Amino acid sequence: MSDPGSVFDEARLEFDRLTTAVWGPAGQSLTFQLGLRPGDAVLDVCCGAGSSALPAATAVGPSGLVHGVDLSDELLEVGRLKASDRGLQNIEFVRADATTWEPPSTVPAAGYDALACSYGVFFLPHMDAAFTRLTGLVRPGGKVGITVWRRGALRDFAEALHDAVARHREPEANSGGSPFDALEHIDTPDGLHQWLGELGAHSTEVRELSNIIPATPEFAWDLVMGGNLRRALSPFDDRTVEQIHLDFLEVLTERAIHDVDAGTLVGTAVVNGRSTT
């Protein structure tokens, strides 16, 4: 599971079970904050199963269009099924690399009206350059929007998993960097404001979405298995993973971690002009 697409292919079932508590509220909030209107053309990158792409499709209506782009075939298929169940015919889920995406002919020549990326910008290689290129696909005066974890969110939870995994890892094994490293300059309102401005946007708006979720055993393990934290388990066989599961729940109990802080920043901004830097 070396790339994000394969990680999330494996995580499909758990990922989908997290939608109601985690991905859905943030995706809906991002859609509202973008101020989408009927007829808009929207690009949603790292779209997963459509937590922001699906509400975007209802916002822009049958005269608009939404392109949801991701590397996970399994999550894209979940999104397609959800769109079909809701009767949405204005959304297309496409397996593609967001860093090389080019708008098809169905997009107006001026560009998309909006770009959305919910919990995905930190997966982009060379994040700043990649996102700047994506903003260049948006028309002047259009909007860009992202959601990212707020500083401190998930940290106690992730540290508990790290320590449970460490019980089964060779002492000299390198656990790699923190999954939050890429976020360190955009995980506060001021930092996200500044970052969006440095990428050539203006009229930035950052809101904090508080989301404190009870850490039931079922939810806690789904949160591990349904996202990027799953990478920590990739070196182990199924039997060891099950023991880590038990150890992890034990650590949560020992540390009295009864809730998960899924606090999120929702940031939007207006694009100045077209750029492909």
Short mmCIF file of C-alpha atoms in Angstrom, two decimals:
data_model
loop_
_atom_site.label_atom_id
_atom_site.label_comp_id
_atom_site.label_asym_id
_atom_site.label_seq_id
_atom_site.Cartn_x
_atom_site.Cartn_y
_atom_site.Cartn_z
CA MET A 1 0.00 0.00 0.00
CA SER A 2 2.56 2.53 -1.14
CA ASP A 3 0.30 5.14 -2.68
CA PRO A 4 -2.80 6.90 -1.31
CA GLY A 5 -5.05 5.28 -3.90
CA SER A 6 -4.23 1.73 -2.81
CA VAL A 7 -4.45 2.66 0.88
CA PHE A 8 -7.96 3.97 0.44
CA ASP A 9 -8.97 1.09 -1.84
CA GLU A 10 -8.22 -1.20 1.11
CA ALA A 11 -10.02 1.18 3.49
CA ARG A 12 -13.26 1.42 1.51
CA LEU A 13 -15.67 -0.19 4.00
CA GLU A 14 -14.38 1.58 7.10
CA PHE A 15 -13.99 4.85 5.20
CA ASP A 16 -17.64 4.76 4.19
CA ARG A 17 -18.77 4.03 7.75
CA LEU A 18 -17.01 7.24 8.85
CA THR A 19 -18.94 9.43 6.42
CA THR A 20 -21.83 10.36 8.71
CA ALA A 21 -19.61 11.39 11.63
CA VAL A 22 -16.51 12.75 9.91
CA TRP A 23 -16.35 13.27 6.15
CA GLY A 24 -19.98 14.29 5.61
CA PRO A 25 -20.20 17.28 8.00
CA ALA A 26 -16.95 18.76 6.65
CA GLY A 27 -17.90 18.19 3.02
CA GLN A 28 -21.29 19.81 3.49
CA SER A 29 -19.73 22.77 5.32
CA LEU A 30 -17.19 23.27 2.55
CA THR A 31 -19.92 23.22 -0.09
CA PHE A 32 -21.95 25.85 1.75
CA GLN A 33 -18.93 28.08 2.34
CA LEU A 34 -18.00 27.98 -1.36
CA GLY A 35 -21.36 29.59 -2.11
CA LEU A 36 -22.06 27.39 -5.12
CA ARG A 37 -24.91 28.39 -7.42
CA PRO A 38 -27.01 26.65 -10.05
CA GLY A 39 -25.05 26.20 -13.26
CA ASP A 40 -21.59 26.28 -11.65
CA ALA A 41 -18.82 23.95 -12.82
CA VAL A 42 -16.91 22.40 -9.90
CA LEU A 43 -13.69 20.41 -9.65
CA ASP A 44 -13.39 18.30 -6.51
CA VAL A 45 -9.92 16.77 -6.10
CA CYS A 46 -9.06 13.96 -3.70
CA CYS A 47 -12.82 13.54 -3.68
CA GLY A 48 -12.96 10.08 -2.10
CA ALA A 49 -16.52 8.81 -2.04
CA GLY A 50 -17.94 12.28 -2.63
CA SER A 51 -18.38 13.90 0.79
CA SER A 52 -18.11 17.35 -0.81
CA ALA A 53 -18.68 16.41 -4.47
CA LEU A 54 -22.17 15.03 -3.87
CA PRO A 55 -23.50 18.08 -2.00
CA ALA A 56 -21.82 20.23 -4.66
CA ALA A 57 -23.82 18.39 -7.31
CA THR A 58 -27.08 19.19 -5.54
CA ALA A 59 -26.00 22.82 -5.12
CA VAL A 60 -25.19 23.42 -8.79
CA GLY A 61 -28.26 21.56 -10.05
CA PRO A 62 -28.85 19.89 -13.41
CA SER A 63 -27.46 22.89 -15.32
CA GLY A 64 -24.12 22.61 -13.49
CA LEU A 65 -21.47 19.91 -13.40
CA VAL A 66 -19.07 18.36 -10.92
CA HIS A 67 -15.89 16.42 -11.67
CA GLY A 68 -14.75 14.30 -8.73
CA VAL A 69 -11.12 13.17 -9.12
CA ASP A 70 -9.33 10.61 -6.97
CA LEU A 71 -6.81 7.76 -7.19
CA SER A 72 -8.96 5.23 -5.32
CA ASP A 73 -11.12 3.13 -7.65
CA GLU A 74 -13.03 1.67 -4.72
CA LEU A 75 -14.01 5.02 -3.19
CA LEU A 76 -14.94 6.42 -6.60
CA GLU A 77 -17.27 3.48 -7.13
CA VAL A 78 -18.93 4.17 -3.77
CA GLY A 79 -19.42 7.76 -4.93
CA ARG A 80 -20.94 6.64 -8.22
CA LEU A 81 -23.40 4.38 -6.43
CA LYS A 82 -24.43 7.17 -4.07
CA ALA A 83 -24.90 9.57 -6.99
CA SER A 84 -27.03 6.98 -8.78
CA ASP A 85 -29.12 6.35 -5.67
CA ARG A 86 -29.80 10.09 -5.42
CA GLY A 87 -30.60 10.46 -9.11
CA LEU A 88 -27.71 12.85 -9.72
CA GLN A 89 -26.72 12.98 -13.38
CA ASN A 90 -24.49 16.07 -13.25
CA ILE A 91 -21.51 14.47 -11.49
CA GLU A 92 -18.70 12.36 -12.87
CA PHE A 93 -16.26 10.42 -10.68
CA VAL A 94 -12.94 9.94 -12.48
CA ARG A 95 -9.82 8.00 -11.51
CA ALA A 96 -7.04 10.46 -12.28
CA ASP A 97 -4.02 12.18 -10.81
CA ALA A 98 -5.12 15.59 -9.60
CA THR A 99 -1.65 17.01 -10.23
CA THR A 100 -1.99 16.46 -13.99
CA TRP A 101 -5.76 16.92 -14.40
CA GLU A 102 -6.88 18.97 -17.38
CA PRO A 103 -10.51 20.11 -17.75
CA PRO A 104 -12.49 18.30 -20.46
CA SER A 105 -14.35 20.21 -23.14
CA THR A 106 -17.52 20.29 -21.04
CA VAL A 107 -15.90 22.89 -18.76
CA PRO A 108 -16.26 26.53 -19.86
CA ALA A 109 -13.14 27.98 -21.49
CA ALA A 110 -12.71 30.43 -18.61
CA GLY A 111 -12.30 27.54 -16.19
CA TYR A 112 -14.15 25.98 -13.29
CA ASP A 113 -16.24 28.17 -11.05
CA ALA A 114 -14.94 26.44 -7.94
CA LEU A 115 -12.27 24.02 -6.72
CA ALA A 116 -12.88 21.88 -3.64
CA CYS A 117 -10.53 19.59 -1.73
CA SER A 118 -11.74 18.07 1.54
CA TYR A 119 -9.07 16.45 3.75
CA GLY A 120 -6.94 15.87 0.68
CA VAL A 121 -4.58 18.77 0.05
CA PHE A 122 -1.90 17.24 2.29
CA PHE A 123 -1.80 14.14 0.05
CA LEU A 124 -0.70 16.18 -2.96
CA PRO A 125 3.01 15.79 -3.69
CA HIS A 126 4.72 19.20 -3.53
CA MET A 127 1.53 20.48 -1.93
CA ASP A 128 1.98 24.22 -2.51
CA ALA A 129 2.96 23.91 -6.17
CA ALA A 130 0.29 21.29 -6.89
CA PHE A 131 -2.50 23.32 -5.34
CA THR A 132 -1.33 26.50 -7.07
CA ARG A 133 -1.58 24.67 -10.39
CA LEU A 134 -5.10 23.52 -9.53
CA THR A 135 -6.18 27.06 -8.70
CA GLY A 136 -5.09 27.92 -12.24
CA LEU A 137 -7.96 25.77 -13.50
CA VAL A 138 -10.46 28.11 -11.83
CA ARG A 139 -11.75 31.21 -13.60
CA PRO A 140 -10.79 34.65 -12.26
CA GLY A 141 -13.27 35.48 -9.52
CA GLY A 142 -14.02 31.81 -8.90
CA LYS A 143 -13.46 30.21 -5.51
CA VAL A 144 -11.22 27.58 -4.00
CA GLY A 145 -11.88 25.75 -0.77
CA ILE A 146 -10.27 23.11 1.41
CA THR A 147 -10.81 21.37 4.72
CA VAL A 148 -7.88 20.38 6.94
CA TRP A 149 -7.53 19.08 10.47
CA ARG A 150 -7.34 21.83 13.07
CA ARG A 151 -4.16 21.92 15.17
CA GLY A 152 -4.42 19.32 17.90
CA ALA A 153 -7.14 17.31 16.17
CA LEU A 154 -6.61 13.54 16.26
CA ARG A 155 -3.20 13.92 17.92
CA ASP A 156 -3.93 12.07 21.18
CA PHE A 157 -5.71 9.42 19.15
CA ALA A 158 -2.85 9.04 16.67
CA GLU A 159 -0.26 8.93 19.46
CA ALA A 160 -2.20 6.11 21.12
CA LEU A 161 -2.10 4.15 17.86
CA HIS A 162 1.62 4.87 17.45
CA ASP A 163 2.36 3.50 20.90
CA ALA A 164 0.23 0.40 20.34
CA VAL A 165 2.03 -0.27 17.06
CA ALA A 166 5.42 0.30 18.71
CA ARG A 167 4.85 -2.74 20.92
CA HIS A 168 5.08 -4.91 17.80
CA ARG A 169 7.79 -3.10 15.87
CA GLU A 170 11.50 -3.80 15.99
CA PRO A 171 13.20 -1.15 18.17
CA GLU A 172 15.34 0.08 15.29
CA ALA A 173 12.44 0.29 12.83
CA ASN A 174 11.71 3.78 11.56
CA SER A 175 8.06 4.69 11.94
CA GLY A 176 8.39 7.60 9.49
CA GLY A 177 7.20 11.15 9.93
CA SER A 178 4.01 12.25 11.55
CA PRO A 179 0.93 12.27 9.29
CA PHE A 180 0.41 15.84 10.47
CA ASP A 181 3.79 17.15 9.31
CA ALA A 182 2.43 18.53 6.02
CA LEU A 183 -0.24 20.43 7.95
CA GLU A 184 1.94 22.30 10.39
CA HIS A 185 1.73 25.66 8.59
CA ILE A 186 -1.97 25.48 7.65
CA ASP A 187 -3.61 23.95 10.74
CA THR A 188 -4.50 27.28 12.39
CA PRO A 189 -6.90 29.92 11.09
CA ASP A 190 -4.10 32.46 10.68
CA GLY A 191 -1.83 29.95 8.98
CA LEU A 192 -4.51 28.87 6.54
CA HIS A 193 -5.41 32.50 5.78
CA GLN A 194 -1.77 33.26 5.04
CA TRP A 195 -1.25 30.14 2.92
CA LEU A 196 -4.24 30.82 0.69
CA GLY A 197 -3.07 34.41 0.24
CA GLU A 198 0.45 33.34 -0.68
CA LEU A 199 -0.99 31.10 -3.39
CA GLY A 200 -2.54 34.11 -5.08
CA ALA A 201 -6.06 34.15 -3.64
CA HIS A 202 -7.86 36.90 -1.76
CA SER A 203 -11.00 37.44 0.33
CA THR A 204 -10.10 34.40 2.40
CA GLU A 205 -12.57 33.03 4.91
CA VAL A 206 -11.63 30.40 7.48
CA ARG A 207 -14.14 28.85 9.84
CA GLU A 208 -13.61 26.28 12.57
CA LEU A 209 -15.82 23.21 12.59
CA SER A 210 -15.93 21.66 16.05
CA ASN A 211 -16.57 17.92 15.92
CA ILE A 212 -16.07 15.90 19.11
CA ILE A 213 -17.01 12.27 18.53
CA PRO A 214 -17.40 9.57 21.23
CA ALA A 215 -14.52 7.09 20.88
CA THR A 216 -16.55 3.91 20.93
CA PRO A 217 -14.44 0.83 20.16
CA GLU A 218 -16.14 0.44 16.79
CA PHE A 219 -15.67 4.07 15.75
CA ALA A 220 -12.09 4.21 17.01
CA TRP A 221 -11.00 1.22 14.95
CA ASP A 222 -12.90 2.43 11.88
CA LEU A 223 -11.01 5.72 12.17
CA VAL A 224 -7.73 3.80 12.13
CA MET A 225 -8.69 1.46 9.32
CA GLY A 226 -10.67 3.95 7.24
CA GLY A 227 -8.00 6.52 6.49
CA ASN A 228 -4.32 7.32 6.26
CA LEU A 229 -3.59 5.99 9.78
CA ARG A 230 -4.04 2.55 8.23
CA ARG A 231 -0.54 2.89 6.74
CA ALA A 232 0.94 2.20 10.18
CA LEU A 233 -0.42 -1.36 10.01
CA SER A 234 0.87 -2.24 6.55
CA PRO A 235 4.06 -4.04 7.73
CA PHE A 236 2.09 -6.53 9.84
CA ASP A 237 0.19 -9.75 9.17
CA ASP A 238 -3.48 -10.12 10.06
CA ARG A 239 -2.82 -11.80 13.39
CA THR A 240 -0.51 -9.00 14.52
CA VAL A 241 -2.94 -6.35 13.31
CA GLU A 242 -5.65 -7.90 15.49
CA GLN A 243 -3.33 -7.81 18.50
CA ILE A 244 -2.50 -4.16 17.74
CA HIS A 245 -6.25 -3.54 17.60
CA LEU A 246 -6.65 -4.91 21.14
CA ASP A 247 -3.58 -3.08 22.41
CA PHE A 248 -4.81 0.17 20.88
CA LEU A 249 -8.18 -0.05 22.61
CA GLU A 250 -6.33 -0.80 25.85
CA VAL A 251 -4.17 2.32 25.43
CA LEU A 252 -7.26 4.46 24.80
CA THR A 253 -8.75 3.16 28.06
CA GLU A 254 -5.52 3.65 30.02
CA ARG A 255 -5.26 7.25 28.84
CA ALA A 256 -8.96 7.97 29.36
CA ILE A 257 -9.40 8.97 25.72
CA HIS A 258 -13.17 8.86 25.58
CA ASP A 259 -13.67 11.23 22.65
CA VAL A 260 -12.00 11.96 19.33
CA ASP A 261 -11.32 15.58 18.44
CA ALA A 262 -12.08 15.76 14.71
CA GLY A 263 -11.91 19.56 14.70
CA THR A 264 -11.55 20.96 11.20
CA LEU A 265 -10.74 24.22 9.45
CA VAL A 266 -12.84 25.12 6.42
CA GLY A 267 -10.99 27.65 4.27
CA THR A 268 -12.21 29.36 1.11
CA ALA A 269 -10.84 32.18 -1.03
CA VAL A 270 -11.39 33.98 -4.33
CA VAL A 271 -9.00 33.35 -7.21
CA ASN A 272 -7.24 36.43 -8.60
CA GLY A 273 -6.41 35.14 -12.05
CA ARG A 274 -5.31 32.14 -13.98
CA SER A 275 -1.91 30.67 -13.28
CA THR A 276 -0.19 27.39 -13.95
CA THR A 277 2.86 28.00 -11.76
#
